[in-house]
Tab-separated table of C-alpha atoms and ligand atoms in Angstrom:
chain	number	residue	atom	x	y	z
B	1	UNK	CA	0.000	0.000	0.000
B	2	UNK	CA	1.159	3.281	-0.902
B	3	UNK	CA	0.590	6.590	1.180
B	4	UNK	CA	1.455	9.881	1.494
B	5	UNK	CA	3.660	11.610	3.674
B	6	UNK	CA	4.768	14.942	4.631
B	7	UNK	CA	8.173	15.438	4.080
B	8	UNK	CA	8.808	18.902	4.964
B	9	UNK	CA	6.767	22.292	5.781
B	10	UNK	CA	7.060	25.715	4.640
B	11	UNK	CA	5.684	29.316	5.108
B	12	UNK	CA	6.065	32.813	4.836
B	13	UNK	CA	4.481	35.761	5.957
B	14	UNK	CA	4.555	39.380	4.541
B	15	UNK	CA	6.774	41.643	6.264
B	16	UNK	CA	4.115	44.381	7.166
B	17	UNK	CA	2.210	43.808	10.388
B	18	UNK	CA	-1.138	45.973	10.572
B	19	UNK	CA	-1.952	45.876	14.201
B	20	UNK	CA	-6.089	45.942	15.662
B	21	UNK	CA	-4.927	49.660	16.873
B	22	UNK	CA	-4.357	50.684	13.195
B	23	UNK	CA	-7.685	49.640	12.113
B	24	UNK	CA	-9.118	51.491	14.917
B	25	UNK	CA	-8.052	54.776	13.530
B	26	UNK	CA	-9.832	53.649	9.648
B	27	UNK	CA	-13.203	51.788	10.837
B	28	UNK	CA	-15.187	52.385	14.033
B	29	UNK	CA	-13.902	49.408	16.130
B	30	UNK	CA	-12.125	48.830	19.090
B	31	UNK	CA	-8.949	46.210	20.011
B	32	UNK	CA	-11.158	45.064	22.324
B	33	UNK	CA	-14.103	43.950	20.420
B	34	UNK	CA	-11.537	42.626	17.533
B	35	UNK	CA	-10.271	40.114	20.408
B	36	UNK	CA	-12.788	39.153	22.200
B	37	UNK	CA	-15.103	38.152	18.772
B	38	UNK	CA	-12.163	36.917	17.082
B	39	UNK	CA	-9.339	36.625	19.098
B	40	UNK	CA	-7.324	38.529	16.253
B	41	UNK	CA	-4.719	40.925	17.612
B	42	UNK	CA	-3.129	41.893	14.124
B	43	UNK	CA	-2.108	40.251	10.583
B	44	UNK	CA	0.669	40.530	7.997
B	45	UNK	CA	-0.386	42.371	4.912
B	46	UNK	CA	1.431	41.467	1.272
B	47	UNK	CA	3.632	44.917	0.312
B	48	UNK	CA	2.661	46.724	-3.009
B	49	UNK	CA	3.547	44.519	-5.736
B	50	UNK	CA	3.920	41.397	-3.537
B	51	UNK	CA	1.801	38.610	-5.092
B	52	UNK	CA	0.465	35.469	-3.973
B	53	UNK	CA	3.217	33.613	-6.034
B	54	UNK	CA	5.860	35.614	-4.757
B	55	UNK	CA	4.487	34.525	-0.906
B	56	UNK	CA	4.246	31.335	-2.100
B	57	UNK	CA	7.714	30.892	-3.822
B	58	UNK	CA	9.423	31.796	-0.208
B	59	UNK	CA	6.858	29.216	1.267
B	60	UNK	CA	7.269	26.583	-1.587
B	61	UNK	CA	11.377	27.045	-1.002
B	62	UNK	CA	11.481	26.270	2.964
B	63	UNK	CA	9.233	23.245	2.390
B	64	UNK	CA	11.399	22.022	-0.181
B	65	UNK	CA	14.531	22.910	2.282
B	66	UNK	CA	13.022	21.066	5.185
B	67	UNK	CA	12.334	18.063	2.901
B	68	UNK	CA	16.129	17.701	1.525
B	69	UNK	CA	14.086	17.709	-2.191
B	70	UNK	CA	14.918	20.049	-5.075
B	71	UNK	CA	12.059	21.502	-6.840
B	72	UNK	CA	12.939	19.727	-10.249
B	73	UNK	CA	11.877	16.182	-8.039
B	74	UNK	CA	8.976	17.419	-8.125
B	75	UNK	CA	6.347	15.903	-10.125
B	76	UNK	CA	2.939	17.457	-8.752
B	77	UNK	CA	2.306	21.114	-8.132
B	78	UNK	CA	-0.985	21.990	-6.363
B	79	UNK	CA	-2.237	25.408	-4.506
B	80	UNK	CA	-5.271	26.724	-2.927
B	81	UNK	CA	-6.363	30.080	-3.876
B	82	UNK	CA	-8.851	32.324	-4.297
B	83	UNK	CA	-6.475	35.710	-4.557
B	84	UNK	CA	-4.292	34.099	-7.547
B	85	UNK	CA	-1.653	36.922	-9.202
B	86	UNK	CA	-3.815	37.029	-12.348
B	87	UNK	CA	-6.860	34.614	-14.465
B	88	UNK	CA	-4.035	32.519	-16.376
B	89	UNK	CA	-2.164	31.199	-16.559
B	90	UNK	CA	-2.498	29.505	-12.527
B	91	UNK	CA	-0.728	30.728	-10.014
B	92	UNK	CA	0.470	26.711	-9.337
B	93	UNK	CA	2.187	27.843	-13.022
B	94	UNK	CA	3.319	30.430	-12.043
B	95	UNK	CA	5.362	28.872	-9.247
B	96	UNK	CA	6.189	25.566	-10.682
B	97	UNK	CA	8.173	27.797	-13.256
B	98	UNK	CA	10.027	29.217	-9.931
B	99	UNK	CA	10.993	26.246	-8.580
B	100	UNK	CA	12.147	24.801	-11.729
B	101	UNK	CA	9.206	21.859	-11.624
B	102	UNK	CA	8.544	22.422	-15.420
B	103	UNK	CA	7.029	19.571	-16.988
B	104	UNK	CA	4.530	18.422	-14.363
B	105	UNK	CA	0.974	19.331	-13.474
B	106	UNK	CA	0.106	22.045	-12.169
B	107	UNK	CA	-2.991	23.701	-10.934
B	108	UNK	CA	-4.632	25.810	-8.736
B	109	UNK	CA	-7.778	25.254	-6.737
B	110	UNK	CA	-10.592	27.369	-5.048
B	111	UNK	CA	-12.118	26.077	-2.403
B	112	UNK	CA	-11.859	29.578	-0.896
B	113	UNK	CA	-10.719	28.896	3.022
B	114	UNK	CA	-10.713	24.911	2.473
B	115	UNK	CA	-8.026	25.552	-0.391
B	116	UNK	CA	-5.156	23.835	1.261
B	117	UNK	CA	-7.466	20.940	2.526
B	118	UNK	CA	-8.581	20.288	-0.556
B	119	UNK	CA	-5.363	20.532	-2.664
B	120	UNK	CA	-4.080	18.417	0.133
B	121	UNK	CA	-6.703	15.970	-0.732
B	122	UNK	CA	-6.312	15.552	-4.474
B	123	UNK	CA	-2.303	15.258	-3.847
B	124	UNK	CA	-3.044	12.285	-1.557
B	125	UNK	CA	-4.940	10.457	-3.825
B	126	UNK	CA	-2.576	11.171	-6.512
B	127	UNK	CA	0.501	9.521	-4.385
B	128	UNK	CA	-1.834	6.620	-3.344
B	129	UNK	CA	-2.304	5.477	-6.921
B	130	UNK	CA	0.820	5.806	-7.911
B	131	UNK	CA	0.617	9.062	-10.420
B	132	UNK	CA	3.277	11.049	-8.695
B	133	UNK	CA	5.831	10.833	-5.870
B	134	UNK	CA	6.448	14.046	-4.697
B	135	UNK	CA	4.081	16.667	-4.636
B	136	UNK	CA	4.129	20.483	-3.651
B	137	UNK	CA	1.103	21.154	-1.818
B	138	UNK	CA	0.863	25.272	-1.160
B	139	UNK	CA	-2.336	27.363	0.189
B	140	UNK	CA	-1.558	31.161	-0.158
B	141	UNK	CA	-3.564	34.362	-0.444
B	142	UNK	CA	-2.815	37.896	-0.649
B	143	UNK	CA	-6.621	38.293	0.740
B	144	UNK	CA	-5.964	41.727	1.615
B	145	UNK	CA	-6.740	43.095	-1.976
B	146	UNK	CA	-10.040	41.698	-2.202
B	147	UNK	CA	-11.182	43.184	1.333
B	148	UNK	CA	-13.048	46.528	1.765
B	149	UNK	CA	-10.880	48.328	4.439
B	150	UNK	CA	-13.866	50.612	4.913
B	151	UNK	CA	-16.092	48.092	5.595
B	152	UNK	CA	-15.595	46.990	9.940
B	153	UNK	CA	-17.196	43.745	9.170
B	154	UNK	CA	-14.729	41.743	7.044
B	155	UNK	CA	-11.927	44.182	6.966
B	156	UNK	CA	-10.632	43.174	10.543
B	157	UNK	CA	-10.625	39.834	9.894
B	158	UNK	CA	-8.745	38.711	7.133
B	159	UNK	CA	-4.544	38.487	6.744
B	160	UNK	CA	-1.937	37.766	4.235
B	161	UNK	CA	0.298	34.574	3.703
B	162	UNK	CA	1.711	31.503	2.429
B	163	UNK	CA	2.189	28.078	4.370
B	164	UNK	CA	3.687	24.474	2.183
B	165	UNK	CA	3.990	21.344	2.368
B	166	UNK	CA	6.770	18.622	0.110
B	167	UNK	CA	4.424	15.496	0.498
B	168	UNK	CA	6.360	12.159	-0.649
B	169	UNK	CA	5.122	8.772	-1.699
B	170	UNK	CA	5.975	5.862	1.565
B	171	UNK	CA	5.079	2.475	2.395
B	172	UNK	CA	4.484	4.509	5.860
B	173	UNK	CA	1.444	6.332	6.938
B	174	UNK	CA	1.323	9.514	6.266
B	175	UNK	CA	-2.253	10.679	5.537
B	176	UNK	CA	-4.802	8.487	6.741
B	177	UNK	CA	-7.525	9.742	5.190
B	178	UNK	CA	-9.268	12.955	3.873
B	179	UNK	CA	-12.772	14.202	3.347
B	180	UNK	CA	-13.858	17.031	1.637
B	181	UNK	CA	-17.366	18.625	0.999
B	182	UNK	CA	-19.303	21.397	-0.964
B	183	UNK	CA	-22.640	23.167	-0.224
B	184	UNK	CA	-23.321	25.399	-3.399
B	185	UNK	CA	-26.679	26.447	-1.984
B	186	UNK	CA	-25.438	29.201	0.518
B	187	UNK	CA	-23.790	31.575	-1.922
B	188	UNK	CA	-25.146	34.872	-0.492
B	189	UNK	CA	-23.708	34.174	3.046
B	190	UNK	CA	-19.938	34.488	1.981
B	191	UNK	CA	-18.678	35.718	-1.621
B	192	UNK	CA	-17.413	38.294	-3.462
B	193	UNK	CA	-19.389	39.906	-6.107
B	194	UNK	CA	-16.566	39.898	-8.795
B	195	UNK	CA	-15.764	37.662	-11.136
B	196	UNK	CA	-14.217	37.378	-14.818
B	197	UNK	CA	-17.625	36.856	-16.147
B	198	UNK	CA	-20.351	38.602	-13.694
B	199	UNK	CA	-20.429	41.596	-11.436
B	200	UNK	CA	-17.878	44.483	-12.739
B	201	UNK	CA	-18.663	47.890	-11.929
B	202	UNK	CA	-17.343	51.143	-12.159
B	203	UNK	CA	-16.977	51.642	-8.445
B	204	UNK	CA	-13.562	51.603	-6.276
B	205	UNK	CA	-11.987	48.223	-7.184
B	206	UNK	CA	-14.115	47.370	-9.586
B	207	UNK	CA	-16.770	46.081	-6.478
B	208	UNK	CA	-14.053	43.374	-5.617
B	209	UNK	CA	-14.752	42.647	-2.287
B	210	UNK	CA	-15.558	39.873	-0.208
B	211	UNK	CA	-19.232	39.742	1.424
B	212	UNK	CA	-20.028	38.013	4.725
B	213	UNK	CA	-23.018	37.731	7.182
B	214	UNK	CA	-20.734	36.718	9.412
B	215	UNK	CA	-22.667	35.406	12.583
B	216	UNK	CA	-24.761	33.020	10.125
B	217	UNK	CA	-21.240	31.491	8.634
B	218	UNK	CA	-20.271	31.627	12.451
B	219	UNK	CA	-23.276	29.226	12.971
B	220	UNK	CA	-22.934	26.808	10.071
B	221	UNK	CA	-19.116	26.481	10.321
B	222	UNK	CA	-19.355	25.437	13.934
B	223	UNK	CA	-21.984	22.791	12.931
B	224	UNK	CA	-20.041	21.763	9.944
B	225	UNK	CA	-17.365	21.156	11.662
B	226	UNK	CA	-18.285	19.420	14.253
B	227	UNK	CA	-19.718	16.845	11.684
B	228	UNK	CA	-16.672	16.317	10.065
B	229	UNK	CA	-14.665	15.687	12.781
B	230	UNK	CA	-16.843	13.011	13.524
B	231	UNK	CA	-17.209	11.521	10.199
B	232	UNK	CA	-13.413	11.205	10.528
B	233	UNK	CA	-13.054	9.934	13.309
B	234	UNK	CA	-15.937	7.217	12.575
B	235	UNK	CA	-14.529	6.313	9.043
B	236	UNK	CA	-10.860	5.735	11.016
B	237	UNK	CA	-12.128	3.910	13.478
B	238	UNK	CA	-10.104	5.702	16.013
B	239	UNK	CA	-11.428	7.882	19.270
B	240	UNK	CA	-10.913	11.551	20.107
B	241	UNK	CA	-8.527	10.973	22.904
B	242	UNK	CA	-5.884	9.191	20.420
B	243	UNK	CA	-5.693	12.909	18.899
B	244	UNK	CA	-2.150	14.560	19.750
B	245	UNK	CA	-2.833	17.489	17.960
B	246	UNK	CA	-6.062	19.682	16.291
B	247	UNK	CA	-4.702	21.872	13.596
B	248	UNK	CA	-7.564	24.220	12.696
B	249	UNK	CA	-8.550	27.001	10.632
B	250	UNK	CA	-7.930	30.313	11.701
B	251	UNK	CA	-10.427	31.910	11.134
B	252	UNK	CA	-12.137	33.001	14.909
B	253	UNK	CA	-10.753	31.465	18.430
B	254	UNK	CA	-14.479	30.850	19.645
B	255	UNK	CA	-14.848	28.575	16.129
B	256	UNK	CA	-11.586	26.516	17.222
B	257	UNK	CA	-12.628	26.950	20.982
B	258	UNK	CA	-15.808	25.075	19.956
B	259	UNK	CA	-13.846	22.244	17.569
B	260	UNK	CA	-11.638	21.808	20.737
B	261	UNK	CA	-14.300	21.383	23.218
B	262	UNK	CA	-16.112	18.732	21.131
B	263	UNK	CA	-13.089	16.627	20.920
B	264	UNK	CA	-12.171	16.908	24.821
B	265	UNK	CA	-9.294	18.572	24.275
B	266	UNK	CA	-6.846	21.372	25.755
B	267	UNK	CA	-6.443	24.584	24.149
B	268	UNK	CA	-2.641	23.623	24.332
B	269	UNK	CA	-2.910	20.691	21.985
B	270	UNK	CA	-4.463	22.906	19.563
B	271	UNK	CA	-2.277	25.133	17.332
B	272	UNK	CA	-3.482	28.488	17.468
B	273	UNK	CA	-2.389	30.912	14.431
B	274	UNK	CA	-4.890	33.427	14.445
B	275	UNK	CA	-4.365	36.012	16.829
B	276	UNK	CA	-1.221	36.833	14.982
B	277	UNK	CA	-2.214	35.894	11.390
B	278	UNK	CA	-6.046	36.665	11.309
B	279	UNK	CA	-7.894	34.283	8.573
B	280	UNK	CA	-5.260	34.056	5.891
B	281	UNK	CA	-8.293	31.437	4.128
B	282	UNK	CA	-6.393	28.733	2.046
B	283	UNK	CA	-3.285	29.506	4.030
B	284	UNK	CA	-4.119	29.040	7.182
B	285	UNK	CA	-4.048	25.812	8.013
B	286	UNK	CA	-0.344	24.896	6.014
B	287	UNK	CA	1.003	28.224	8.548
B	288	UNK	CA	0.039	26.809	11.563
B	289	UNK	CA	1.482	23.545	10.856
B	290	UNK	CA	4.720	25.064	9.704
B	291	UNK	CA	4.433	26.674	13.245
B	292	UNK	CA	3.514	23.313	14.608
B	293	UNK	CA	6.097	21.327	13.695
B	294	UNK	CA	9.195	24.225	13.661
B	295	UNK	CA	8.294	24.554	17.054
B	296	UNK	CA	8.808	20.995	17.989
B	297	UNK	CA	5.628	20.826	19.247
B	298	UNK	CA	3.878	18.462	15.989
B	299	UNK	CA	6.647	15.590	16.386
B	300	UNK	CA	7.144	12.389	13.750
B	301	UNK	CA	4.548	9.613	14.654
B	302	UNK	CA	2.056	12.148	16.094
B	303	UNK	CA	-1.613	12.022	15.434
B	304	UNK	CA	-2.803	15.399	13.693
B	305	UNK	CA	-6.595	16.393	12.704
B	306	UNK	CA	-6.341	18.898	10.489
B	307	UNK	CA	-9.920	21.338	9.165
B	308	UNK	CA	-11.402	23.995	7.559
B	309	UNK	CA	-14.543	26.126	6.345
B	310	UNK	CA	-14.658	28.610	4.211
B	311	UNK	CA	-16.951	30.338	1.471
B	312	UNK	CA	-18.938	27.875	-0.975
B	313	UNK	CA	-19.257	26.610	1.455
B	314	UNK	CA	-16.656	23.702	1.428
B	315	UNK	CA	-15.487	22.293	4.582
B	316	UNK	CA	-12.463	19.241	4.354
B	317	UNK	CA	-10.627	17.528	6.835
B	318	UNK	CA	-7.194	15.496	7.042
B	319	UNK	CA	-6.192	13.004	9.600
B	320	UNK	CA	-2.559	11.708	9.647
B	321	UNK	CA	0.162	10.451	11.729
B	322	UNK	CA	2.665	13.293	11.311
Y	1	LIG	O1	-13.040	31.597	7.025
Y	1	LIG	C1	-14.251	31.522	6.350
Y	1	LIG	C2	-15.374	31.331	7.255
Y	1	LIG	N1	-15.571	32.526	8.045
Y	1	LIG	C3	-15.816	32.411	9.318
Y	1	LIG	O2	-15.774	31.338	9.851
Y	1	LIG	C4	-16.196	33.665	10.056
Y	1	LIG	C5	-17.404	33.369	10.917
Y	1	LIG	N2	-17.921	34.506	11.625
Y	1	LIG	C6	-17.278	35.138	12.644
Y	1	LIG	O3	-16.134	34.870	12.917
Y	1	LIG	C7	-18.060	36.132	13.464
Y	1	LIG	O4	-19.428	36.036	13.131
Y	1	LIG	C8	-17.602	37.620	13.279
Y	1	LIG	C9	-16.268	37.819	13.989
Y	1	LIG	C10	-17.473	37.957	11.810
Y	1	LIG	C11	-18.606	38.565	13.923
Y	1	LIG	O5	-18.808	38.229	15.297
Y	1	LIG	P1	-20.289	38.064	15.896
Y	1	LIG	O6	-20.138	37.796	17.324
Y	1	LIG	O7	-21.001	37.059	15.052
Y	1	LIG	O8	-20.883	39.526	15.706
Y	1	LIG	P2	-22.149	40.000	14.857
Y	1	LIG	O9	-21.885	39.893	13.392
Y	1	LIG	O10	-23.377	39.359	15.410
Y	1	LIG	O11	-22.180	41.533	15.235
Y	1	LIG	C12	-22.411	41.979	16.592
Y	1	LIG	C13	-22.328	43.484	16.615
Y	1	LIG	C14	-23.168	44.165	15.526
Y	1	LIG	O12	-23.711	45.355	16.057
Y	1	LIG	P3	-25.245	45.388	16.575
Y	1	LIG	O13	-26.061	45.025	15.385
Y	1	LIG	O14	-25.321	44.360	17.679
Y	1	LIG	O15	-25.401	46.789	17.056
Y	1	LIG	C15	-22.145	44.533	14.485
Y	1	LIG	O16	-22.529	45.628	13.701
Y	1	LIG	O17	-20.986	43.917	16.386
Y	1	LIG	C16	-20.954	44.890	15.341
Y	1	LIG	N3	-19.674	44.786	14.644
Y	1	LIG	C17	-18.566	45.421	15.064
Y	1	LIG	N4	-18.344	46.251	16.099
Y	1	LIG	C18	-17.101	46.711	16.252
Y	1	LIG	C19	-19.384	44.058	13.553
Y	1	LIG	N5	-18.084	44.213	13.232
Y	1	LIG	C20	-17.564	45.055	14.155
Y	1	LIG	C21	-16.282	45.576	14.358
Y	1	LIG	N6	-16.092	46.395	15.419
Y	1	LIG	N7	-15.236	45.285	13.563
């Protein structure tokens, strides 16, 4: 049997930190009410110029590092987005070019915040049967251009950045399983009303920017994700306390408070990103196991849950011994 393995992480994070105080002199908010609904204190913003292939070239490079692989072994190049540099060619293009991958597949995929989960997904099943043996798995977003900063709603949310994984075939587990799901039907809860084909105006940024009734997502992501932790679980056959670690997406503390909670466990087996970060969507999840495991705290042979939720929706999981 083959599986798939991580063999190294990777992430970067744009040099400019925009702090809840900053915000609090451009929309009427307070520090105060940013972290205790959120538990966001700031987030790194992507510098004038600074794309979502650049982030995820500096990513892509310390995952390929910490694996001991150079980026012409690679034969699979997959990245979450929904901020790509420009319509085509992909952003995964764009960066397999960088690393010097040419030759391989290479594609992006929007599954908004679920991005990573889901790239991670397709990667695994491409190891398993046997149609490539080392894949570079990115989520990345330079979110921040697709936010209205005069809008208090989304603006204080959301945060640039890139986070990677090198993920090698191995007769070794590796990634247990995944699961990944869509929802089409709630559309008007969480999008942006710009696309290639729909929705230009003449307004500031063309109307790019994203939409959210945020205490309704608040409501279904909870829910959502307390399902698929248990369909993983179930379909594993293995019980909550075997869990080392919960690697969640960052998207509000009292959403990963409530993942934590339903799994019995505490707060300090559970990597938290996003009161530094804020929701950096497809690239939340890859950061915070970068952090993880850098930190020595995600060792080799520990068991990691890994989740998200974002707009679609689309909600994914990953279970694996690290
Ligand atoms: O990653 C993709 C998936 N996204 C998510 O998972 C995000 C899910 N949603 C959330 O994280 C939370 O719903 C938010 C953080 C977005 C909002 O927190 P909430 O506790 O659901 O607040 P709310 O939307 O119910 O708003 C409560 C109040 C409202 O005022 P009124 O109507 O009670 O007078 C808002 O207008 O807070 C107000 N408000 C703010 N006040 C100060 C909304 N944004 C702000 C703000 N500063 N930035």
């Amino acid at each position: 049997m083959i599986y798939s393995r991580i063999l190294g992480t990777g992430s970067y994070l744009p040099e400019r930190i925009l702090t809840n105080a900053e915000l609090e002199a451009r929309v009427q908010t307070t520090d105060e009410w940013i972290r205790e609904r959120t538990g966001i204190r700031q987030r790194h913003i992507a510098a004038e110029g600074e794309t979502t292939c650049d982030i995820s070239f500096h990513a892509a490079q310390r995952a390929l590092e910490a694996a001991g692989v150079q980026g012409n072994e690679i034969d699979l190049v997959i990245l979450g987005t929904t901020s790509p540099d420009i319509v085509f060619p992909s952003t995964a293009c764009l960066l397999q070019h960088r690393i010097g991958a040419n030759g391989c597949p290479a594609f992006d995929v929007n599954a908004a915040c679920s991005g990573f989960m889901y790239a991670l997904g397709i990667a695994d099943k491409f190891i398993r049967s046997g149609s490539a043996k080392k894949a570079l798995v990115v989520g990345a977003e330079t979110i921040s251009r697709v936010v209205d900063w005069n809008d208090r709603t989304t603006c204080v949310l959301f945060g640039d950045g890139a986070g990677a994984v090198v993920l090698g075939a191995s007769e070794e587990a590796g990634i247990l399983g995944t699961h990944m799901h869509a929802d089409g039907g709630h559309r008007e809860l969480l999008y942006t009303p710009v696309g290639i084909s729909a929705g230009f105006t003449d307004g500031p940024n063309h109307g790019l920017a994203i939409h959210m009734s945020g205490n309704e997502v608040f409501k279904v992501a909870v829910k959502t994700l307390d399902a698929v932790v248990e369909e993983t679980l179930t379909t594993h056959g293995i019980d909550k306390s075997q869990i080392d670690w919960l690697i969640p997406h960052q998207a509000n503390l009292r959403i990963i408070t409530a993942t934590a909670k339903r799994l019995d466990m505490p707060m300090d087996r559970v990597i938290v990103t996003v009161d530094r970060h804020g929701n950096t969507s497809a690239a939340s999840v890859p950061l915070a196991l970068d952090e993880a495991v850098r930190s020595g705290r995600v060792k080799r042979g520990d068991m990691v849950l890994m989740e998200a939720f974002g707009g679609g929706f689309t909600w994914a999981s990953a279970l694996m011994r690290y």
